[in-house]
Amino acid sequence: MKAPAIFEFFRRLAEANPAPETELAYVNDYTLLVAVVLSAQATDIGVNKATKRLFETVTTPEAMVALGEEGLRAHIRTIGLFNTKAKNVIALSEALIREHGGQVPADRDALERLPGVGRKTANVVMNTAFGAETFAVDTHIFRVCNRTGLAPGKTVLAVERGLEKRVPKPFRLGAHHWLILHGRYVCKARRPECWRCPLADLCRFNPKTLA
DNA sequence: ATCCCGAGGG
DNA sequence: CCCTCTGGAT
């Protein structure tokens, strides 16, 4: 996709959603980090449902450690991969207390060293909590970038590099949430709703564009 | 490449 | 039944 089309691509997404935000529920940096870890291969709605009660009493790594793995497991049993996630969140909380004074580090590499936190999760936290212009390539963004031709790539890292090179300055901060929301509600995995897509004429996947 | 793994939708 | 959901560790 050419530069002018890319600018128009994001201009329309920005027009439709002037203040893009995460749909994950959280109350501080720590709970955001936990929510993002829990969101792996799970829906935001499902995660919010489970954290609704959890975050009423647990909003710090100290409180999470006190709750314990078994206690946490009881809260997140309705989320996929709950066993691994419970283990990781407790270990991650212990690491925050031990190595970062109980605070969430505003550093991509430090975040990635935490148990259960990979590149994607670290990029989300950097963008959402600390306002960094990072591009967390998840299942939605990978799909949207390849379908539309915005930033094609065989791996998530290749797509991330493509976004870093192509997303225009004014849209870099919001790009992550614009792309994910577009993928979630319009450019869906199963049945993409091209007929109501504001980007259809810019997209190489849209049948009308191909015709 | 494989495992983890429940809820919701079609 | 099948697929998908803001992945990460081995």
Coordinates of N, CA, C and O in Angstrom, one line a residue, chain A residues 80-209:
Chain A
G80 N -9.6 -19.2 29.2 CA -8.8 -20.2 28.6 C -7.4 -20.1 29.1 O -6.9 -19.0 29.5
L81 N -6.7 -21.2 29.2 CA -5.3 -21.3 29.6 C -5.1 -20.8 31.1 O -4.1 -20.2 31.4
F82 N -6.1 -21.0 31.9 CA -6.1 -20.4 33.2 C -5.0 -20.9 34.1 O -4.5 -20.2 35.0
N83 N -4.7 -22.1 33.9 CA -3.7 -22.7 34.8 C -2.3 -22.1 34.6 O -1.6 -21.6 35.6
T84 N -1.9 -22.0 33.4 CA -0.6 -21.3 33.0 C -0.7 -19.8 33.4 O 0.3 -19.3 34.0
K85 N -1.8 -19.2 33.2 CA -1.9 -17.8 33.5 C -1.8 -17.5 35.0 O -1.2 -16.5 35.4
A86 N -2.5 -18.3 35.8 CA -2.4 -18.1 37.3 C -1.0 -18.2 37.8 O -0.5 -17.4 38.5
K87 N -0.3 -19.3 37.2 CA 1.1 -19.5 37.6 C 2.0 -18.3 37.2 O 2.8 -17.7 38.0
N88 N 1.8 -17.8 36.0 CA 2.6 -16.7 35.5 C 2.3 -15.4 36.2 O 3.2 -14.6 36.5
V89 N 1.0 -15.1 36.5 CA 0.7 -13.8 37.2 C 1.3 -13.8 38.6 O 1.7 -12.7 39.0
I90 N 1.3 -14.9 39.3 CA 1.9 -14.9 40.6 C 3.4 -14.7 40.5 O 4.0 -13.9 41.2
A91 N 4.0 -15.4 39.6 CA 5.5 -15.3 39.4 C 5.8 -13.9 39.0 O 6.8 -13.4 39.4
L92 N 5.0 -13.4 38.1 CA 5.3 -12.0 37.6 C 5.2 -11.0 38.8 O 5.9 -10.0 38.8
S93 N 4.2 -11.2 39.6 CA 4.0 -10.3 40.7 C 5.1 -10.3 41.7 O 5.6 -9.3 42.2
E94 N 5.6 -11.5 42.0 CA 6.8 -11.7 42.8 C 8.0 -11.0 42.2 O 8.8 -10.4 43.0
A95 N 8.2 -11.1 40.9 CA 9.3 -10.5 40.3 C 9.2 -9.0 40.3 O 10.2 -8.3 40.5
L96 N 8.0 -8.4 40.2 CA 7.8 -7.0 40.3 C 8.2 -6.5 41.7 O 8.9 -5.5 41.8
I97 N 7.9 -7.2 42.7 CA 8.2 -6.8 44.1 C 9.7 -6.9 44.3 O 10.4 -6.1 44.8
R98 N 10.3 -8.0 43.8 CA 11.7 -8.3 44.1 C 12.6 -7.4 43.3 O 13.6 -7.0 43.8
E99 N 12.2 -7.2 42.0 CA 13.2 -6.5 41.1 C 12.8 -5.0 40.7 O 13.6 -4.3 40.2
H100 N 11.5 -4.7 41.0 CA 11.1 -3.3 40.5 C 10.3 -2.5 41.6 O 9.5 -1.7 41.2
G101 N 10.6 -2.9 42.9 CA 9.9 -2.1 43.9 C 8.4 -2.2 43.9 O 7.7 -1.2 44.3
G102 N 7.8 -3.2 43.3 CA 6.4 -3.3 43.2 C 5.8 -2.5 42.1 O 4.5 -2.4 42.0
Q103 N 6.6 -1.8 41.3 CA 6.1 -1.0 40.2 C 6.2 -1.7 38.8 O 7.1 -2.6 38.7
V104 N 5.4 -1.3 37.9 CA 5.5 -1.9 36.5 C 6.6 -1.0 35.8 O 6.4 0.2 35.7
P105 N 7.6 -1.7 35.3 CA 8.7 -0.9 34.7 C 8.2 -0.4 33.3 O 7.6 -1.1 32.5
A106 N 8.6 0.9 33.0 CA 8.3 1.5 31.8 C 9.4 1.2 30.7 O 9.9 2.1 30.1
D107 N 9.7 0.0 30.6 CA 10.8 -0.4 29.7 C 10.4 -1.8 29.1 O 10.1 -2.7 29.7
R108 N 10.5 -1.7 27.7 CA 10.1 -2.9 27.0 C 10.9 -4.2 27.3 O 10.3 -5.2 27.5
D109 N 12.2 -4.0 27.4 CA 13.0 -5.2 27.7 C 12.8 -5.8 29.1 O 12.7 -7.0 29.4
A110 N 12.6 -4.8 30.1 CA 12.3 -5.2 31.5 C 11.0 -6.0 31.6 O 10.9 -7.0 32.3
L111 N 10.0 -5.5 30.8 CA 8.7 -6.1 30.8 C 8.8 -7.5 30.2 O 8.2 -8.5 30.8
E112 N 9.6 -7.7 29.2 CA 9.7 -8.9 28.5 C 10.4 -10.0 29.3 O 10.2 -11.2 29.1
R113 N 11.1 -9.6 30.3 CA 11.8 -10.5 31.2 C 10.8 -11.1 32.3 O 11.2 -12.1 32.9
L114 N 9.7 -10.5 32.4 CA 8.7 -11.0 33.4 C 8.1 -12.3 32.9 O 7.8 -12.4 31.7
P115 N 7.8 -13.2 33.8 CA 7.2 -14.5 33.5 C 5.8 -14.3 32.8 O 5.0 -13.5 33.3
G116 N 5.6 -14.9 31.6 CA 4.3 -14.8 30.9 C 4.2 -13.5 30.1 O 3.1 -13.3 29.5
V117 N 5.2 -12.7 30.1 CA 5.2 -11.5 29.3 C 6.1 -11.6 28.1 O 7.3 -11.7 28.3
G118 N 5.6 -11.6 26.9 CA 6.4 -11.6 25.7 C 6.3 -10.3 25.0 O 5.9 -9.3 25.6
R119 N 6.8 -10.2 23.8 CA 6.9 -9.0 23.0 C 5.6 -8.3 22.9 O 5.4 -7.1 23.0
K120 N 4.5 -9.0 22.5 CA 3.2 -8.5 22.3 C 2.7 -7.8 23.5 O 2.2 -6.6 23.5
T121 N 2.7 -8.5 24.7 CA 2.2 -8.0 25.9 C 3.0 -6.7 26.3 O 2.4 -5.7 26.8
A122 N 4.3 -6.8 26.2 CA 5.1 -5.7 26.6 C 4.8 -4.5 25.7 O 4.7 -3.3 26.2
N123 N 4.6 -4.7 24.4 CA 4.2 -3.6 23.6 C 2.9 -2.9 23.9 O 2.7 -1.7 23.8
V124 N 1.9 -3.8 24.3 CA 0.6 -3.2 24.7 C 0.8 -2.4 25.9 O 0.2 -1.2 26.0
V125 N 1.5 -2.8 26.9 CA 1.6 -2.1 28.2 C 2.4 -0.8 27.9 O 2.0 0.3 28.5
M126 N 3.4 -0.8 27.1 CA 4.2 0.4 26.8 C 3.3 1.4 26.1 O 3.4 2.6 26.4
N127 N 2.5 1.0 25.2 CA 1.6 1.9 24.5 C 0.5 2.4 25.4 O 0.3 3.6 25.4
T128 N -0.2 1.5 26.0 CA -1.4 1.9 26.8 C -1.1 2.6 28.1 O -1.8 3.5 28.5
A129 N -0.1 2.1 28.8 CA 0.2 2.6 30.1 C 1.2 3.8 30.1 O 1.1 4.8 30.8
F130 N 2.1 3.7 29.1 CA 3.2 4.7 29.1 C 3.3 5.6 27.9 O 4.2 6.4 27.7
G131 N 2.3 5.4 27.0 CA 2.2 6.3 25.8 C 3.3 6.1 24.8 O 3.7 7.1 24.1
A132 N 3.9 4.9 24.7 CA 5.0 4.7 23.8 C 4.3 4.4 22.4 O 3.3 3.7 22.4
E133 N 5.0 4.7 21.3 CA 4.5 4.4 20.0 C 4.9 3.0 19.5 O 5.6 2.9 18.6
T134 N 4.4 2.0 20.3 CA 4.7 0.6 20.0 C 3.6 0.0 19.2 O 2.4 0.4 19.3
F135 N 3.9 -1.0 18.4 CA 2.9 -1.7 17.7 C 2.8 -3.2 18.1 O 3.6 -4.0 17.7
A136 N 1.9 -3.5 19.0 CA 1.7 -4.9 19.5 C 0.9 -5.7 18.4 O -0.2 -5.4 18.2
V137 N 1.6 -6.6 17.8 CA 0.9 -7.4 16.7 C 0.3 -8.6 17.3 O 1.0 -9.6 17.6
D138 N -1.0 -8.6 17.5 CA -1.7 -9.7 18.0 C -2.5 -10.4 16.8 O -2.2 -10.1 15.6
T139 N -3.4 -11.3 17.1 CA -4.1 -12.0 16.0 C -4.8 -11.1 15.1 O -4.9 -11.3 13.9
H140 N -5.5 -10.0 15.7 CA -6.3 -9.1 14.9 C -5.4 -8.3 14.0 O -5.7 -8.1 12.8
I141 N -4.3 -7.7 14.5 CA -3.5 -6.8 13.8 C -2.7 -7.6 12.7 O -2.6 -7.1 11.6
F142 N -2.3 -8.8 13.0 CA -1.6 -9.6 12.0 C -2.5 -9.8 10.8 O -2.1 -9.7 9.7
R143 N -3.8 -10.1 11.1 CA -4.8 -10.4 10.1 C -5.1 -9.2 9.2 O -5.1 -9.2 8.0
V144 N -5.3 -8.0 9.9 CA -5.7 -6.8 9.2 C -4.5 -6.3 8.3 O -4.8 -5.9 7.2
C145 N -3.3 -6.4 8.9 CA -2.2 -5.9 8.1 C -1.9 -6.7 6.9 O -1.6 -6.2 5.8
N146 N -2.2 -8.0 7.0 CA -1.9 -8.9 5.8 C -3.1 -8.8 4.8 O -2.8 -8.8 3.6
R147 N -4.3 -8.8 5.3 CA -5.5 -8.7 4.4 C -5.5 -7.5 3.6 O -5.6 -7.5 2.3
T148 N -5.3 -6.4 4.3 CA -5.5 -5.1 3.6 C -4.2 -4.8 2.7 O -4.4 -4.0 1.7
G149 N -3.1 -5.3 3.1 CA -1.9 -5.0 2.4 C -1.1 -3.8 3.1 O -0.2 -3.3 2.6
L150 N -1.7 -3.4 4.2 CA -1.0 -2.3 5.0 C 0.4 -2.6 5.3 O 1.3 -1.8 5.1
A151 N 0.6 -3.8 5.9 CA 2.0 -4.2 6.3 C 2.0 -5.7 6.3 O 2.0 -6.3 7.3
P152 N 2.2 -6.3 5.1 CA 2.2 -7.7 4.9 C 3.4 -8.3 5.6 O 4.5 -7.7 5.6
G153 N 3.3 -9.6 6.0 CA 4.5 -10.2 6.6 C 4.1 -11.6 7.1 O 3.0 -11.9 7.5
K154 N 5.0 -12.6 7.0 CA 4.8 -13.9 7.4 C 4.8 -14.2 8.8 O 4.3 -15.1 9.4
T155 N 5.6 -13.3 9.6 CA 5.7 -13.4 11.0 C 5.2 -12.1 11.7 O 5.2 -11.1 11.0
V156 N 4.8 -12.2 13.0 CA 4.4 -11.0 13.7 C 5.5 -10.0 13.8 O 5.2 -8.8 13.7
L157 N 6.7 -10.4 13.8 CA 7.8 -9.5 13.9 C 8.0 -8.7 12.6 O 8.2 -7.5 12.6
A158 N 7.8 -9.4 11.5 CA 7.9 -8.8 10.2 C 6.8 -7.7 10.0 O 7.1 -6.6 9.5
V159 N 5.6 -8.0 10.5 CA 4.5 -7.1 10.4 C 4.8 -5.9 11.3 O 4.5 -4.7 10.9
E160 N 5.3 -6.1 12.5 CA 5.7 -5.0 13.4 C 6.7 -4.1 12.8 O 6.6 -2.9 12.8
R161 N 7.7 -4.7 12.1 CA 8.7 -3.8 11.4 C 8.0 -3.0 10.3 O 8.4 -1.8 10.1
G162 N 7.1 -3.6 9.6 CA 6.4 -3.0 8.5 C 5.6 -1.8 9.1 O 5.6 -0.7 8.5
L163 N 5.0 -1.9 10.2 CA 4.2 -0.8 10.8 C 5.1 0.3 11.2 O 4.8 1.5 11.1
E164 N 6.2 -0.1 11.8 CA 7.2 0.9 12.3 C 7.6 1.8 11.2 O 7.9 3.0 11.3
K165 N 7.8 1.2 10.0 CA 8.3 2.0 8.8 C 7.2 2.8 8.2 O 7.4 3.8 7.6
R166 N 5.9 2.3 8.2 CA 4.9 2.9 7.4 C 3.9 3.8 8.1 O 3.3 4.6 7.4
V167 N 3.6 3.5 9.4 CA 2.5 4.3 10.0 C 3.0 5.8 10.2 O 4.0 6.0 10.8
P168 N 2.2 6.7 9.6 CA 2.6 8.1 9.7 C 2.6 8.7 11.1 O 1.8 8.2 12.0
K169 N 3.4 9.6 11.4 CA 3.6 10.2 12.8 C 2.3 10.4 13.5 O 2.2 10.0 14.7
P170 N 1.4 11.2 12.9 CA 0.2 11.6 13.6 C -0.6 10.4 14.2 O -1.4 10.5 15.1
F171 N -0.4 9.2 13.6 CA -1.3 8.0 13.9 C -0.5 6.9 14.7 O -1.1 5.9 15.1
R172 N 0.7 7.1 15.0 CA 1.5 6.1 15.6 C 1.1 5.7 17.0 O 1.0 4.5 17.3
L173 N 0.7 6.7 17.8 CA 0.2 6.4 19.1 C -1.1 5.6 19.2 O -1.2 4.7 20.0
G174 N -2.0 5.9 18.3 CA -3.3 5.3 18.3 C -3.4 4.1 17.4 O -4.4 3.4 17.5
A175 N -2.4 3.9 16.6 CA -2.5 2.8 15.6 C -2.9 1.5 16.1 O -3.7 0.7 15.6
H176 N -2.3 1.1 17.3 CA -2.5 -0.2 17.9 C -4.0 -0.4 18.1 O -4.6 -1.4 17.7
H177 N -4.6 0.5 18.8 CA -6.0 0.3 19.1 C -7.0 0.5 17.9 O -8.0 -0.2 17.8
W178 N -6.6 1.4 17.0 CA -7.4 1.5 15.8 C -7.5 0.2 15.1 O -8.5 -0.3 14.6
L179 N -6.3 -0.4 14.9 CA -6.2 -1.6 14.1 C -6.9 -2.8 14.8 O -7.6 -3.6 14.2
I180 N -6.7 -2.9 16.1 CA -7.3 -4.0 16.8 C -8.8 -3.9 16.8 O -9.6 -4.9 16.7
L181 N -9.4 -2.7 17.0 CA -10.8 -2.5 17.1 C -11.4 -2.8 15.7 O -12.5 -3.4 15.5
H182 N -10.7 -2.4 14.6 CA -11.1 -2.6 13.3 C -11.2 -4.1 13.0 O -12.1 -4.6 12.4
G183 N -10.2 -4.8 13.5 CA -10.1 -6.3 13.3 C -11.2 -7.0 14.1 O -11.7 -8.0 13.6
R184 N -11.5 -6.5 15.2 CA -12.5 -7.2 16.1 C -13.9 -7.0 15.6 O -14.7 -7.9 15.7
Y185 N -14.2 -5.8 15.1 CA -15.6 -5.5 14.8 C -16.0 -5.5 13.3 O -17.1 -5.6 12.9
V186 N -15.0 -5.3 12.5 CA -15.3 -5.2 11.0 C -14.5 -6.2 10.2 O -15.1 -7.1 9.6
C187 N -13.2 -6.2 10.3 CA -12.3 -7.1 9.6 C -12.1 -8.4 10.4 O -11.0 -8.8 10.7
K188 N -13.2 -9.1 10.6 CA -13.3 -10.3 11.5 C -12.6 -11.5 10.8 O -12.5 -11.5 9.5
A189 N -12.1 -12.4 11.6 CA -11.4 -13.5 11.1 C -12.3 -14.4 10.2 O -12.0 -14.7 9.0
R190 N -13.5 -14.7 10.7 CA -14.4 -15.6 9.9 C -15.2 -15.0 8.8 O -15.1 -15.4 7.7
R191 N -15.9 -13.9 9.2 CA -16.8 -13.3 8.2 C -16.5 -11.8 8.2 O -17.2 -11.0 8.8
P192 N -15.5 -11.3 7.5 CA -15.2 -9.9 7.4 C -16.3 -9.2 6.8 O -16.9 -9.6 5.8
E193 N -16.7 -8.0 7.4 CA -17.9 -7.3 7.0 C -17.5 -6.1 6.0 O -17.6 -5.0 6.4
C194 N -17.0 -6.5 4.9 CA -16.4 -5.6 3.9 C -17.5 -4.6 3.5 O -17.1 -3.4 3.1
W195 N -18.7 -4.9 3.5 CA -19.8 -4.0 3.0 C -19.9 -2.8 3.9 O -20.4 -1.8 3.4
R196 N -19.5 -2.9 5.1 CA -19.6 -1.7 6.0 C -18.2 -1.2 6.4 O -18.0 -0.5 7.4
C197 N -17.2 -1.6 5.7 CA -15.8 -1.2 6.0 C -15.4 0.1 5.4 O -15.5 0.3 4.2
P198 N -15.0 1.1 6.2 CA -14.6 2.4 5.7 C -13.3 2.4 4.9 O -13.0 3.4 4.3
L199 N -12.7 1.2 4.9 CA -11.4 1.1 4.2 C -11.4 0.3 2.9 O -10.4 0.0 2.3
A200 N -12.6 -0.1 2.6 CA -12.8 -1.1 1.5 C -12.1 -0.7 0.2 O -11.5 -1.6 -0.4
D201 N -12.2 0.5 -0.2 CA -11.6 0.9 -1.4 C -10.1 1.0 -1.4 O -9.4 1.2 -2.4
L202 N -9.5 0.9 -0.2 CA -8.0 0.9 -0.1 C -7.5 -0.4 0.2 O -6.3 -0.6 0.2
C203 N -8.4 -1.5 0.2 CA -8.0 -2.8 0.7 C -7.8 -3.8 -0.5 O -8.7 -3.9 -1.3
R204 N -6.7 -4.5 -0.5 CA -6.5 -5.4 -1.6 C -7.3 -6.7 -1.4 O -7.4 -7.5 -2.4
F205 N -7.9 -6.9 -0.2 CA -8.7 -8.1 0.0 C -10.2 -8.0 -0.4 O -10.8 -8.9 -0.8
N206 N -10.7 -6.7 -0.3 CA -12.1 -6.5 -0.7 C -12.4 -6.9 -2.1 O -11.7 -6.4 -3.1
P207 N -13.4 -7.7 -2.3 CA -13.7 -8.2 -3.7 C -13.9 -7.1 -4.7 O -13.6 -7.2 -5.8
K208 N -14.5 -6.0 -4.2 CA -14.8 -4.8 -5.1 C -13.5 -4.2 -5.6 O -13.4 -3.8 -6.7
T209 N -12.5 -4.2 -4.7 CA -11.2 -3.7 -5.1 C -10.5 -4.6 -6.1 O -9.9 -4.2 -7.1

